[in-house]
């Protein structure tokens, strides 16, 4: 509160006759909060985000500073804790628990600093019993520490504004630097506080206090200097999470109402009437501050409560709607609610007249005890809640499995094993049980994983996650055991055949349980991979086709090239061994779609190599009007190293071949590109033309212009059907013409190894 207002408006001074009473109450609240935050701290298994914390710090200090998505401060504290106390759940979560407990006296101190000590104690009591804060005080992530530092920033900013000393401004800058090194979302709080600071500076300048107005600038300089090593990281992360930017696994920006509703529920003790009661107390606290003209505190709290939401909406932040991402707003929200509680109790005291002191004391006790009673069960439920019981599952598995057994994890109700990740959790917990199993993430099966299975002869276990329904694997062929957190351990009762066959049988049982496309597609991929390694090309193709049909947008390099290439090469080898040349040619055709230079497929399909014919002089060349003769060159794409030997036909030129086509259908196969050195010449590219004359007149089969614009600076693969000319003698002409502007400058147009190939049913 500013000094001018304090002379005119009576404010609440400490009504505690002895400071020790205030201190004892504060310690009792802190002890209550500590009880909840340290009880059961190591009782639950790590969940996936905590395991990311553990993996990061296990790689050492260098890895901590290489993580771009999260700043390093919390990781440093977690690393220090585990170095001293080991890598168990209790030790890793200890920094969060300590931060959660320290926030309680700090928010009480903030209330005392603004001359509202009782309001600060009420805010601390609300926080001590808030299940939302308890959850993140017992999670090995950044959020409890973020709230502690946010609370420190509120307190220090108020002191800097009120006491107008450089030391307080520098202390505020240090608190904000640590907050920024804890979580990027605090940038929204910084923006809110900058608004308050800017208004304060304007007032100081108008009053002629230029020196005081310069203190925030010095604090900003200190902040920038200390945060300079991380500026590039925060810029990249913010750019990737704003303006509707797409983040893998994260839905598009949510409406503002969703964020408000989530914060209202989480900050207000869950569902039911309590969130609205707390919100009412918050609004009443604001009214009290307005009435008392406590403008500095009011400005700090209102901007902290409003500006972050406006920024999230304005910049279309692409994040899941979780209140933990705005946890830095909670101290201001609860302090205002604490003012509301204290003001209502004081109003009751005044209304009661001579018995007011008793009414106030009894009312305070009833409110405090009522809050503790109302939140006792929700807080206990928070302790009993199990995110994923990896520890219990691993303990059971260690007793029934053998070293070397295979464990496949998969999710049947969500995307790509995102909340299962047995490949991360199980190695940690099985190592604690001294059990060495082969852990494979079934939702991201790769060829090397399947080949590993083919070399083993052990039992196969499945770990499934179904967060919403019980896994209905109740047929006589399967054993199912459930664990808290929607985890299920499954096993074939009869372990027949090879390990690879057992894995296939398990996949075949699990796939029908997948509830939608998101879990189905990785399971299709996994089963296609297993079939491919098992040599069952037909079923592998079926599974790959199902994956592409169900999830056409999932086009990783593995799905586009690696897996289909393995399937088609297996099919080619099998067909050649069995003498099925028709099927072999089909597989070779599919291989060429993936790799136009695949030697085995080309050797099988090629009828005529037109590049070789040109070298042997078996072609008619028309290049008199061209600035350069037709020649053979090698083009290499600089961005990926993809090379090819080309027939370079500078426009206007052509090369014709006199060919006798076989009785079976054929097609012309080639890749076209402009030479990389032509890209910067400024020409408008070349037009590639294919025509055929079977004696009844020339017919143009293909015309395609390729310019030098960046999107076209690559190879372009083409397949031109010649089925209409089966068994005929034809003249096939490859020609190039200048682009639409008629400019042939630097038009080095290349036809990469044009060939006549056999039987291409899908040629166009």
XYZ file of C-alpha atoms in Angstrom:
764
model
C 0.000 0.000 0.000
C 1.347 3.451 -0.803
C 2.181 5.835 1.997
C -0.327 8.492 0.922
C -3.220 6.053 1.199
C -2.013 4.713 4.538
C -2.395 8.154 6.152
C -6.027 8.509 5.056
C -7.432 4.982 5.218
C -7.229 2.886 8.384
C -5.692 -0.478 7.647
C -5.560 -3.739 9.538
C -2.578 -3.875 11.814
C -1.537 -7.092 13.439
C -4.300 -7.879 15.939
C -2.167 -10.548 17.567
C -1.272 -9.193 20.979
C 1.858 -11.280 20.991
C 3.882 -12.089 17.868
C 4.365 -15.590 19.243
C 0.652 -16.312 18.734
C 0.915 -15.490 15.039
C 4.082 -17.556 14.765
C 2.511 -20.548 16.507
C -0.522 -20.502 14.241
C 1.709 -20.200 11.195
C 3.809 -23.145 12.396
C 0.680 -25.225 13.051
C -0.578 -24.590 9.531
C 2.849 -25.393 8.132
C 2.980 -28.591 10.180
C -0.458 -29.580 8.901
C 0.640 -28.970 5.332
C 3.879 -30.863 5.934
C 1.931 -33.822 7.319
C -0.109 -34.119 4.155
C 2.840 -33.515 1.836
C 5.326 -35.896 3.429
C 2.859 -38.662 4.247
C 2.857 -41.323 1.511
C 5.451 -39.307 -0.428
C 7.149 -42.456 -1.710
C 4.087 -44.683 -1.601
C 3.083 -44.523 -5.247
C 5.011 -45.645 -8.298
C 6.552 -43.078 -10.583
C 4.302 -42.140 -13.442
C 5.561 -41.337 -16.926
C 6.471 -37.649 -16.432
C 8.353 -38.456 -13.239
C 10.249 -41.171 -15.074
C 11.300 -38.540 -17.615
C 12.658 -36.528 -14.686
C 14.536 -39.574 -13.408
C 15.985 -40.444 -16.817
C 17.106 -36.872 -17.365
C 19.017 -36.558 -14.109
C 20.487 -40.063 -14.434
C 22.318 -38.842 -17.534
C 24.128 -36.260 -15.416
C 24.472 -32.493 -15.312
C 25.280 -32.205 -19.003
C 21.986 -33.837 -19.965
C 20.075 -31.550 -17.597
C 21.295 -28.490 -19.480
C 20.583 -30.087 -22.859
C 16.854 -30.578 -22.247
C 15.169 -27.859 -24.252
C 11.523 -28.463 -23.349
C 12.026 -27.764 -19.646
C 14.434 -25.396 -17.860
C 17.051 -26.939 -15.564
C 16.422 -25.621 -12.041
C 14.065 -28.334 -10.813
C 16.203 -31.012 -12.457
C 19.228 -29.684 -10.582
C 17.426 -29.936 -7.238
C 16.181 -33.434 -8.074
C 19.691 -34.469 -9.136
C 21.107 -33.200 -5.835
C 18.393 -34.965 -3.829
C 18.968 -38.320 -5.534
C 22.734 -37.990 -5.210
C 22.322 -37.753 -1.446
C 19.304 -40.002 -0.840
C 19.237 -42.429 -3.781
C 16.919 -42.644 -6.778
C 13.761 -43.861 -5.050
C 10.355 -42.200 -5.210
C 10.766 -40.401 -1.871
C 14.104 -38.840 -2.801
C 13.051 -37.726 -6.269
C 9.845 -36.140 -4.976
C 11.500 -34.501 -1.974
C 12.245 -31.142 -3.709
C 8.570 -30.800 -4.640
C 7.405 -31.675 -1.129
C 9.812 -29.186 0.443
C 8.740 -26.499 -2.030
C 5.088 -27.220 -1.271
C 5.629 -26.884 2.478
C 7.741 -23.716 2.209
C 5.006 -22.027 0.186
C 2.710 -22.103 3.235
C 4.678 -19.737 5.518
C 5.660 -17.670 2.500
C 2.066 -16.923 1.518
C 1.344 -16.151 5.178
C 4.300 -13.760 5.179
C 2.917 -12.060 2.072
C -0.315 -11.427 3.954
C 1.591 -10.093 6.949
C 3.677 -7.826 4.711
C 0.563 -6.145 3.295
C -0.685 -5.610 6.879
C -3.202 -8.458 6.615
C -1.601 -11.182 8.739
C -4.843 -13.037 9.422
C -5.716 -13.075 5.722
C -2.277 -14.510 5.028
C -2.884 -17.274 7.561
C -6.259 -18.075 6.009
C -4.605 -18.252 2.583
C -1.969 -20.601 4.019
C -4.647 -22.792 5.602
C -6.569 -22.962 2.333
C -3.396 -23.972 0.536
C -2.387 -26.533 3.174
C -5.678 -28.377 2.639
C -5.925 -27.999 -1.137
C -5.794 -31.429 -2.878
C -4.601 -29.819 -6.110
C -1.505 -28.418 -4.408
C -0.929 -31.669 -2.528
C -0.815 -33.590 -5.810
C 1.941 -31.459 -7.282
C 3.799 -31.297 -3.968
C 4.125 -35.084 -4.258
C 5.101 -35.219 -7.918
C 8.681 -35.111 -9.149
C 7.987 -32.313 -11.591
C 8.361 -28.548 -11.670
C 4.990 -27.287 -10.471
C 5.318 -27.050 -6.671
C 8.674 -25.309 -7.058
C 7.134 -22.992 -9.642
C 4.427 -21.977 -7.177
C 6.952 -21.369 -4.397
C 8.966 -19.045 -6.621
C 5.830 -17.341 -7.929
C 4.790 -16.637 -4.337
C 8.247 -15.222 -3.660
C 7.907 -12.985 -6.711
C 4.564 -11.596 -5.460
C 6.023 -10.862 -2.033
C 9.250 -9.320 -3.312
C 7.470 -7.260 -5.953
C 5.206 -5.786 -3.283
C 8.206 -4.984 -1.087
C 10.023 -3.410 -4.043
C 7.021 -1.239 -4.888
C 6.359 -0.290 -1.269
C 9.869 0.257 0.073
C 11.405 1.650 -3.126
C 14.862 0.239 -2.540
C 17.152 -1.194 -5.188
C 17.932 -4.241 -3.014
C 14.293 -5.355 -3.101
C 14.134 -4.898 -6.870
C 17.239 -7.030 -7.335
C 15.820 -9.684 -4.992
C 12.627 -9.690 -7.056
C 14.674 -10.132 -10.246
C 16.496 -13.115 -8.719
C 13.208 -14.763 -7.733
C 11.835 -14.283 -11.236
C 15.030 -15.640 -12.814
C 14.726 -18.806 -10.733
C 11.050 -19.086 -11.706
C 11.958 -18.761 -15.394
C 14.612 -21.439 -14.916
C 11.878 -23.651 -13.441
C 9.061 -23.471 -15.998
C 8.458 -21.487 -19.165
C 4.803 -20.764 -18.353
C 5.876 -18.217 -15.736
C 6.494 -15.814 -18.614
C 2.743 -15.099 -18.410
C 3.118 -14.054 -14.773
C 6.119 -11.912 -15.670
C 4.028 -10.158 -18.324
C 1.313 -9.479 -15.739
C 3.819 -8.080 -13.263
C 5.459 -5.918 -15.937
C 2.116 -4.137 -16.338
C 2.100 -3.328 -12.618
C 5.736 -2.241 -12.708
C 5.161 0.005 -15.726
C 2.269 1.745 -13.979
C 4.358 2.231 -10.844
C 7.238 3.696 -12.880
C 4.915 6.196 -14.539
C 3.693 7.353 -11.126
C 7.258 7.701 -9.805
C 8.340 9.661 -12.880
C 5.397 12.040 -12.524
C 6.406 12.627 -8.917
C 9.959 13.357 -9.991
C 11.461 10.230 -8.412
C 13.552 9.340 -11.440
C 16.105 7.395 -9.454
C 13.441 5.116 -7.981
C 11.843 4.744 -11.414
C 15.163 3.427 -12.696
C 15.353 0.551 -10.201
C 13.075 -1.746 -12.256
C 15.304 -1.150 -15.276
C 18.351 -2.295 -13.330
C 16.383 -5.327 -12.141
C 15.446 -6.110 -15.750
C 19.092 -5.879 -16.800
C 20.057 -8.313 -14.048
C 17.280 -10.686 -15.098
C 18.355 -10.613 -18.756
C 22.011 -11.169 -17.900
C 21.241 -14.144 -15.676
C 18.766 -15.651 -18.139
C 20.798 -14.969 -21.265
C 22.063 -18.587 -21.581
C 18.475 -19.811 -21.835
C 16.868 -17.111 -24.003
C 17.112 -19.110 -27.219
C 15.469 -22.127 -25.609
C 12.538 -20.191 -24.185
C 12.027 -18.447 -27.514
C 11.887 -21.753 -29.400
C 9.542 -23.380 -26.902
C 7.167 -20.417 -26.795
C 7.136 -20.231 -30.597
C 6.302 -23.930 -30.742
C 3.422 -23.633 -28.276
C 1.698 -20.452 -29.397
C -0.286 -19.159 -32.376
C -2.015 -22.511 -32.561
C 1.271 -24.288 -33.210
C 0.831 -28.044 -33.435
C 2.574 -30.009 -30.713
C 2.697 -33.755 -31.208
C 0.220 -35.482 -28.932
C -1.367 -32.184 -27.832
C -4.803 -31.010 -28.999
C -5.338 -27.608 -30.634
C -5.762 -24.459 -28.517
C -8.665 -24.692 -26.084
C -11.214 -21.910 -25.542
C -10.711 -19.473 -22.695
C -13.753 -20.875 -20.892
C -12.043 -24.266 -20.624
C -9.027 -22.746 -18.866
C -11.235 -20.715 -16.518
C -13.320 -23.763 -15.639
C -10.264 -25.927 -14.999
C -8.656 -23.322 -12.731
C -11.932 -22.688 -10.880
C -12.282 -26.398 -10.092
C -8.648 -27.109 -9.215
C -8.112 -23.947 -7.157
C -11.460 -24.431 -5.389
C -11.172 -27.936 -3.916
C -12.710 -29.919 -6.773
C -16.296 -30.314 -7.891
C -19.387 -29.238 -5.994
C -20.154 -25.897 -4.327
C -16.677 -25.260 -2.884
C -15.131 -23.837 -6.098
C -17.878 -21.218 -6.287
C -17.552 -20.432 -2.581
C -13.803 -19.862 -2.935
C -14.381 -17.780 -6.079
C -16.901 -15.692 -4.141
C -14.391 -15.149 -1.350
C -11.790 -14.133 -3.943
C -14.132 -11.540 -5.462
C -15.097 -10.261 -2.021
C -11.410 -9.879 -1.189
C -10.954 -7.748 -4.305
C -13.888 -5.567 -3.259
C -12.310 -5.076 0.173
C -9.024 -3.998 -1.390
C -10.842 -1.574 -3.673
C -12.771 -0.129 -0.757
C -9.594 0.255 1.272
C -7.688 1.638 -1.727
C -4.891 -0.874 -1.382
C -3.991 -0.302 -4.998
C -0.578 -1.941 -5.191
C -1.721 -5.274 -3.787
C -4.914 -5.060 -5.833
C -2.946 -4.442 -9.023
C -0.577 -7.345 -8.329
C -3.444 -9.770 -7.649
C -5.790 -8.699 -10.455
C -3.125 -8.701 -13.158
C -1.878 -12.088 -11.945
C -5.444 -13.430 -12.073
C -6.448 -12.002 -15.441
C -3.467 -11.338 -17.715
C -2.193 -14.952 -17.982
C -5.599 -16.154 -19.175
C -5.794 -13.341 -21.714
C -2.309 -14.173 -23.013
C -3.124 -17.889 -23.277
C -6.195 -17.026 -25.325
C -4.613 -14.263 -27.409
C -1.567 -16.315 -28.387
C -3.610 -19.515 -28.820
C -1.423 -21.588 -26.554
C -1.472 -25.217 -27.711
C -1.455 -27.165 -24.465
C -3.639 -29.629 -22.630
C -5.989 -27.712 -20.334
C -4.477 -28.483 -16.938
C -4.484 -26.070 -14.004
C -0.875 -27.012 -13.238
C 0.175 -24.841 -16.190
C -1.240 -21.767 -14.391
C -0.346 -22.803 -10.837
C 1.622 -19.555 -10.482
C -1.763 -17.761 -10.234
C -2.853 -19.732 -7.171
C -1.082 -17.652 -4.450
C -2.788 -14.445 -5.551
C -6.132 -16.215 -5.820
C -5.907 -17.680 -2.323
C -4.627 -14.479 -0.715
C -7.655 -12.615 -2.054
C -9.871 -15.449 -0.777
C -8.107 -15.175 2.598
C -8.942 -11.471 2.707
C -12.536 -12.435 1.948
C -12.659 -14.918 4.852
C -11.061 -12.473 7.286
C -13.360 -9.616 6.245
C -16.495 -11.737 6.686
C -15.376 -12.814 10.151
C -14.652 -9.198 11.099
C -18.085 -8.184 9.820
C -19.651 -10.870 12.025
C -17.609 -9.571 14.949
C -18.871 -6.028 14.451
C -22.461 -7.238 14.057
C -22.268 -9.171 17.355
C -21.389 -6.052 19.320
C -20.128 -6.775 22.840
C -19.960 -10.492 22.117
C -18.040 -9.867 18.939
C -14.736 -11.198 20.236
C -16.344 -14.529 21.102
C -18.173 -14.665 17.774
C -14.932 -13.945 15.972
C -12.964 -16.591 17.861
C -15.637 -19.269 17.598
C -16.321 -18.403 13.965
C -12.637 -18.621 13.098
C -12.336 -21.990 14.819
C -15.450 -23.343 13.101
C -14.289 -22.182 9.665
C -10.816 -23.650 10.172
C -12.106 -26.960 11.531
C -14.813 -27.098 8.874
C -12.229 -26.616 6.149
C -10.001 -29.324 7.615
C -12.948 -31.718 7.978
C -14.306 -31.021 4.485
C -10.950 -31.636 2.846
C -9.741 -34.561 4.969
C -11.268 -37.254 2.761
C -10.243 -35.634 -0.554
C -6.685 -35.337 0.761
C -6.702 -38.982 1.831
C -8.043 -39.920 -1.591
C -5.162 -38.026 -3.132
C -2.757 -40.180 -1.124
C -4.560 -43.360 -2.135
C -4.749 -42.448 -5.812
C -2.399 -44.535 -7.944
C -1.470 -43.159 -11.346
C 0.156 -46.398 -12.534
C 1.206 -49.223 -10.207
C 4.405 -50.070 -12.056
C 6.099 -51.052 -8.822
C 3.431 -53.587 -7.899
C 3.345 -55.021 -11.399
C 7.122 -55.344 -11.531
C 7.175 -57.010 -8.116
C 4.643 -59.597 -9.257
C 6.342 -60.119 -12.605
C 9.693 -60.649 -10.914
C 8.183 -63.564 -8.983
C 6.550 -65.318 -11.951
C 8.852 -64.521 -14.881
C 12.360 -65.688 -15.638
C 15.386 -63.682 -16.667
C 15.288 -63.207 -20.426
C 11.487 -63.397 -20.740
C 9.935 -60.920 -23.173
C 7.536 -58.223 -21.938
C 5.499 -56.317 -24.545
C 3.662 -53.158 -23.420
C 0.765 -51.641 -25.333
C -2.113 -49.223 -24.861
C -5.572 -50.174 -26.090
C -7.432 -46.944 -25.401
C -5.004 -44.158 -26.263
C -2.391 -42.957 -28.696
C 0.948 -44.694 -29.186
C 1.510 -46.001 -25.678
C 1.699 -42.403 -24.462
C 0.543 -43.164 -20.900
C 1.917 -46.672 -20.690
C 5.550 -46.620 -21.761
C 6.509 -49.925 -20.238
C 9.800 -49.509 -22.053
C 10.634 -46.720 -19.589
C 8.948 -47.817 -16.367
C 9.563 -51.552 -16.334
C 13.357 -51.540 -16.746
C 13.643 -49.262 -13.710
C 11.336 -51.283 -11.467
C 12.456 -54.723 -12.657
C 16.054 -53.712 -11.967
C 14.957 -52.932 -8.399
C 13.651 -56.515 -8.253
C 16.857 -57.945 -9.776
C 14.926 -59.341 -12.727
C 16.351 -58.942 -16.243
C 13.629 -59.184 -18.890
C 13.556 -58.096 -22.528
C 11.273 -55.036 -22.506
C 9.730 -54.011 -25.830
C 7.188 -51.245 -26.360
C 4.580 -53.134 -28.328
C 3.065 -49.960 -29.715
C 6.304 -49.078 -31.495
C 7.545 -52.483 -32.645
C 10.422 -52.310 -35.131
C 12.030 -54.875 -37.393
C 15.073 -55.193 -35.161
C 12.765 -55.948 -32.213
C 10.932 -58.640 -34.143
C 14.199 -60.177 -35.364
C 15.349 -60.289 -31.763
C 12.205 -62.226 -30.863
C 12.900 -64.674 -33.675
C 16.192 -65.589 -32.020
C 14.699 -66.311 -28.570
C 12.834 -69.191 -26.960
C 11.289 -67.693 -23.825
C 7.883 -66.784 -22.404
C 6.042 -63.707 -23.682
C 4.152 -61.393 -21.312
C 1.944 -58.466 -22.214
C 1.429 -55.286 -20.190
C -1.720 -53.456 -21.264
C -3.244 -50.118 -20.328
C -6.975 -49.514 -20.593
C -7.859 -46.456 -18.550
C -11.627 -46.652 -18.959
C -12.647 -50.310 -19.183
C -11.541 -53.639 -17.805
C -9.532 -55.689 -20.268
C -11.992 -58.393 -21.435
C -9.391 -61.091 -22.004
C -11.372 -63.743 -20.194
C -11.127 -66.565 -22.703
C -9.515 -69.812 -21.698
C -6.304 -69.138 -23.630
C -5.250 -66.077 -21.611
C -4.255 -65.264 -18.052
C -5.067 -61.705 -16.917
C -4.008 -59.952 -13.700
C -5.108 -56.382 -12.933
C -3.079 -53.739 -11.079
C -4.065 -50.259 -9.828
C -3.860 -47.549 -12.439
C -5.580 -49.545 -15.211
C -2.585 -51.797 -15.797
C -3.006 -55.428 -16.799
C -0.458 -58.230 -17.042
C -1.489 -60.848 -19.615
C 0.010 -64.122 -20.751
C -0.893 -66.984 -23.056
C -1.734 -70.007 -20.937
C -0.042 -72.296 -23.435
C 3.331 -71.016 -24.622
C 3.613 -72.955 -27.890
C 5.842 -72.316 -30.873
C 8.715 -69.880 -31.073
C 8.888 -66.647 -29.120
C 8.050 -64.799 -32.326
C 4.931 -66.952 -32.816
C 3.892 -66.332 -29.211
C 4.258 -62.582 -29.681
C 2.112 -62.784 -32.822
C -0.583 -64.720 -30.943
C -0.563 -62.111 -28.176
C -0.922 -59.267 -30.681
C -3.777 -61.088 -32.400
C -5.565 -61.301 -29.040
C -4.939 -57.670 -28.109
C -5.686 -55.939 -31.433
C -9.490 -56.525 -31.353
C -9.581 -54.835 -27.935
C -8.233 -51.514 -29.248
C -11.092 -49.058 -28.945
C -10.336 -46.569 -31.711
C -7.896 -45.679 -34.465
C -5.250 -44.163 -32.200
C -4.283 -47.403 -30.442
C -5.240 -49.606 -33.398
C -2.726 -48.137 -35.823
C 0.459 -48.818 -33.832
C -0.839 -52.327 -33.146
C -1.428 -52.855 -36.872
C 2.126 -51.659 -37.433
C 3.499 -54.000 -34.780
C 1.641 -57.022 -36.102
C 2.704 -56.235 -39.679
C 6.296 -56.104 -38.447
C 6.017 -59.465 -36.707
C 4.376 -61.082 -39.732
C 7.096 -59.675 -41.993
C 9.893 -61.176 -39.915
C 7.956 -64.445 -39.637
C 7.796 -64.612 -43.439
C 4.000 -64.256 -43.633
C 4.038 -61.633 -46.371
C 0.317 -61.863 -47.136
C -0.755 -61.050 -43.572
C 1.965 -58.429 -43.242
C 0.552 -56.650 -46.309
C -2.950 -56.913 -44.841
C -1.902 -55.323 -41.558
C 0.033 -52.570 -43.330
C -2.985 -51.831 -45.531
C -5.232 -51.711 -42.450
C -2.848 -49.284 -40.776
C -2.795 -46.994 -43.816
C -6.562 -47.110 -44.197
C -7.240 -46.451 -40.518
C -4.601 -43.758 -39.991
C -3.659 -42.248 -43.371
C -1.979 -39.276 -41.684
C 0.538 -41.401 -39.768
C 3.372 -41.467 -42.290
C 6.623 -41.965 -40.439
C 9.709 -43.029 -42.331
C 9.324 -46.492 -40.838
C 5.783 -46.829 -42.208
C 6.527 -45.163 -45.539
C 9.687 -47.035 -46.381
C 11.381 -49.328 -43.857
C 8.499 -51.683 -43.043
C 6.972 -51.960 -46.550
C 10.443 -52.418 -48.032
C 11.047 -55.376 -45.721
C 7.638 -56.848 -46.537
C 8.072 -56.529 -50.304
C 11.649 -57.819 -50.309
C 10.549 -60.837 -48.284
C 7.720 -61.377 -50.732
C 10.070 -61.042 -53.688
C 12.492 -63.612 -52.311
C 9.694 -66.041 -51.434
C 8.089 -65.683 -54.867
C 11.367 -66.238 -56.676
C 12.066 -69.349 -54.602
C 8.633 -70.745 -55.381
C 8.866 -69.845 -59.070
C 5.877 -67.476 -58.960
C 7.251 -64.880 -61.380
C 3.988 -62.962 -61.635
C 3.939 -62.374 -57.878
C 7.664 -61.601 -57.900
C 7.098 -58.894 -60.498
C 4.293 -57.433 -58.362
C 6.588 -57.185 -55.360
C 9.380 -55.741 -57.507
C 6.978 -53.070 -58.746
C 6.079 -52.125 -55.155
C 9.773 -51.989 -54.283
C 10.444 -49.551 -57.133
C 7.776 -47.226 -55.753
C 9.835 -47.063 -52.580
C 13.296 -47.099 -54.137
C 13.510 -46.388 -57.890
C 17.151 -47.539 -57.861
C 16.668 -50.922 -56.201
C 18.934 -53.181 -58.272
C 17.157 -56.471 -57.584
C 13.772 -55.090 -58.577
C 15.155 -53.294 -61.627
C 16.997 -56.375 -62.876
C 13.823 -58.423 -62.589
C 11.532 -55.937 -64.302
C 13.720 -54.217 -66.892
C 13.008 -55.002 -70.547
C 15.066 -52.167 -72.017
C 17.536 -49.817 -70.327
C 17.241 -46.706 -72.488
C 20.316 -45.090 -70.920
C 22.419 -48.043 -72.047
C 20.853 -47.884 -75.511
C 21.908 -44.245 -75.768
C 25.464 -45.147 -74.730
C 25.521 -47.870 -77.397
C 24.395 -45.413 -80.080
C 20.977 -47.074 -80.455
C 19.024 -43.827 -80.287
C 18.148 -40.952 -82.599
C 19.144 -37.581 -81.167
C 17.719 -34.212 -82.221
C 19.672 -31.477 -80.410
C 20.730 -29.113 -83.196
C 18.807 -26.168 -81.747
C 19.939 -26.776 -78.186
C 22.876 -24.882 -76.641
C 24.313 -28.189 -75.375
C 24.326 -31.742 -76.777
C 22.410 -34.588 -75.174
C 24.750 -36.325 -72.727
C 24.914 -38.612 -69.704
C 25.551 -36.930 -66.360
C 25.139 -37.670 -62.665
C 22.848 -35.457 -60.595
C 23.119 -35.436 -56.792
C 20.508 -33.698 -54.673
C 22.437 -31.576 -52.140
C 19.813 -31.798 -49.398
C 19.737 -35.598 -49.122
C 22.543 -37.015 -51.290
C 20.111 -38.896 -53.553
C 21.937 -39.373 -56.833
C 21.129 -40.739 -60.260
C 22.689 -41.115 -63.721
C 20.621 -39.088 -66.145
C 20.115 -38.542 -69.818
C 20.497 -34.757 -69.861
C 18.343 -33.327 -72.638
C 18.729 -29.544 -72.787
C 15.685 -27.992 -74.521
C 14.796 -27.930 -77.254
C 16.043 -31.496 -77.848
C 14.760 -35.052 -78.104
C 15.960 -38.646 -78.054
C 13.995 -41.358 -79.904
C 14.186 -45.144 -79.613
C 12.939 -47.763 -82.063
C 11.592 -50.584 -79.848
C 9.850 -53.927 -80.176
C 7.670 -54.298 -77.071
C 7.048 -57.778 -75.619
C 3.686 -59.511 -75.554
C 3.291 -58.798 -71.830
C 2.219 -55.312 -70.658
C 5.029 -52.824 -70.034
C 5.555 -49.268 -68.843
C 8.143 -46.511 -69.038
C 9.780 -45.866 -65.668
C 12.049 -42.880 -64.949
C 12.801 -40.067 -62.557
C 13.045 -36.470 -63.720
C 14.842 -33.501 -62.180
C 16.440 -30.198 -63.010
C 20.193 -30.180 -62.390
C 20.976 -28.621 -58.979
C 23.318 -26.097 -60.613
C 20.373 -24.806 -62.676
C 18.365 -23.802 -59.613
C 20.087 -20.455 -59.141
C 20.252 -19.477 -62.824
C 16.839 -17.871 -62.794
C 15.344 -19.951 -65.607
C 11.744 -21.119 -65.584
C 12.521 -24.833 -65.840
C 11.800 -27.391 -68.554
C 8.849 -29.376 -69.838
C 9.324 -33.157 -70.007
C 7.408 -34.882 -72.842
C 6.922 -38.561 -73.730
C 5.366 -39.531 -77.071
C 4.826 -42.802 -78.961
C 4.415 -43.562 -82.655
C 3.300 -47.073 -83.624
C 3.034 -46.215 -87.315
C -0.386 -44.635 -87.100
C 0.881 -41.243 -85.938
C 2.622 -39.740 -82.941
C 0.636 -39.623 -79.692
C 1.746 -37.640 -76.651
C 1.476 -39.768 -73.515
C 3.021 -37.454 -70.946
C 3.758 -33.750 -70.461
C 5.022 -32.336 -67.194
C 6.669 -28.991 -66.505
C 9.279 -28.856 -63.718
C 10.460 -25.437 -62.579
C 13.292 -24.408 -60.280
C 11.159 -23.294 -57.351
C 12.318 -24.749 -53.993
C 9.408 -27.235 -53.634
C 10.415 -28.845 -56.964
C 14.134 -29.154 -56.266
C 14.183 -32.929 -56.072
C 13.619 -36.101 -58.044
C 10.136 -36.766 -59.444
C 9.272 -40.394 -60.173
C 6.981 -41.318 -63.085
C 5.444 -44.508 -64.455
C 3.871 -44.265 -67.939
C 1.779 -47.205 -69.102
C 2.598 -48.709 -72.499
C -0.047 -51.434 -72.188
C -1.876 -50.174 -75.299
C 1.224 -50.972 -77.362
C 1.813 -54.513 -76.104
C 3.584 -56.594 -78.769
C 3.959 -53.637 -81.146
C 6.943 -51.961 -82.745
C 7.061 -48.332 -81.644
C 9.174 -45.205 -81.715
C 9.422 -43.824 -78.190
C 10.548 -40.197 -77.930
C 11.801 -38.369 -74.849
C 11.801 -34.619 -75.424
C 12.262 -31.416 -73.481
C 10.950 -27.955 -74.257
C 11.613 -24.589 -72.604
C 9.227 -23.409 -69.924
C 6.197 -21.158 -70.468
C 8.400 -18.065 -70.890
C 10.435 -19.707 -73.634
C 13.612 -19.129 -71.629
C 16.028 -22.068 -71.973
C 18.776 -20.484 -69.838
C 20.380 -23.128 -67.655
C 17.633 -25.641 -68.454
C 19.623 -28.773 -67.689
C 16.824 -31.328 -67.645
C 17.670 -34.873 -66.596
C 15.882 -38.178 -67.248
C 17.263 -40.595 -64.657
C 17.839 -44.074 -66.198
C 14.644 -44.352 -68.254
C 13.605 -48.005 -68.594
C 10.926 -50.145 -70.151
C 9.772 -52.442 -67.351
C 7.400 -55.413 -67.183
C 3.801 -55.656 -66.007
C 2.754 -52.703 -63.934
C -0.971 -53.184 -63.309
C -1.390 -49.824 -61.537
C 0.544 -47.745 -64.064
C -1.172 -44.575 -65.178
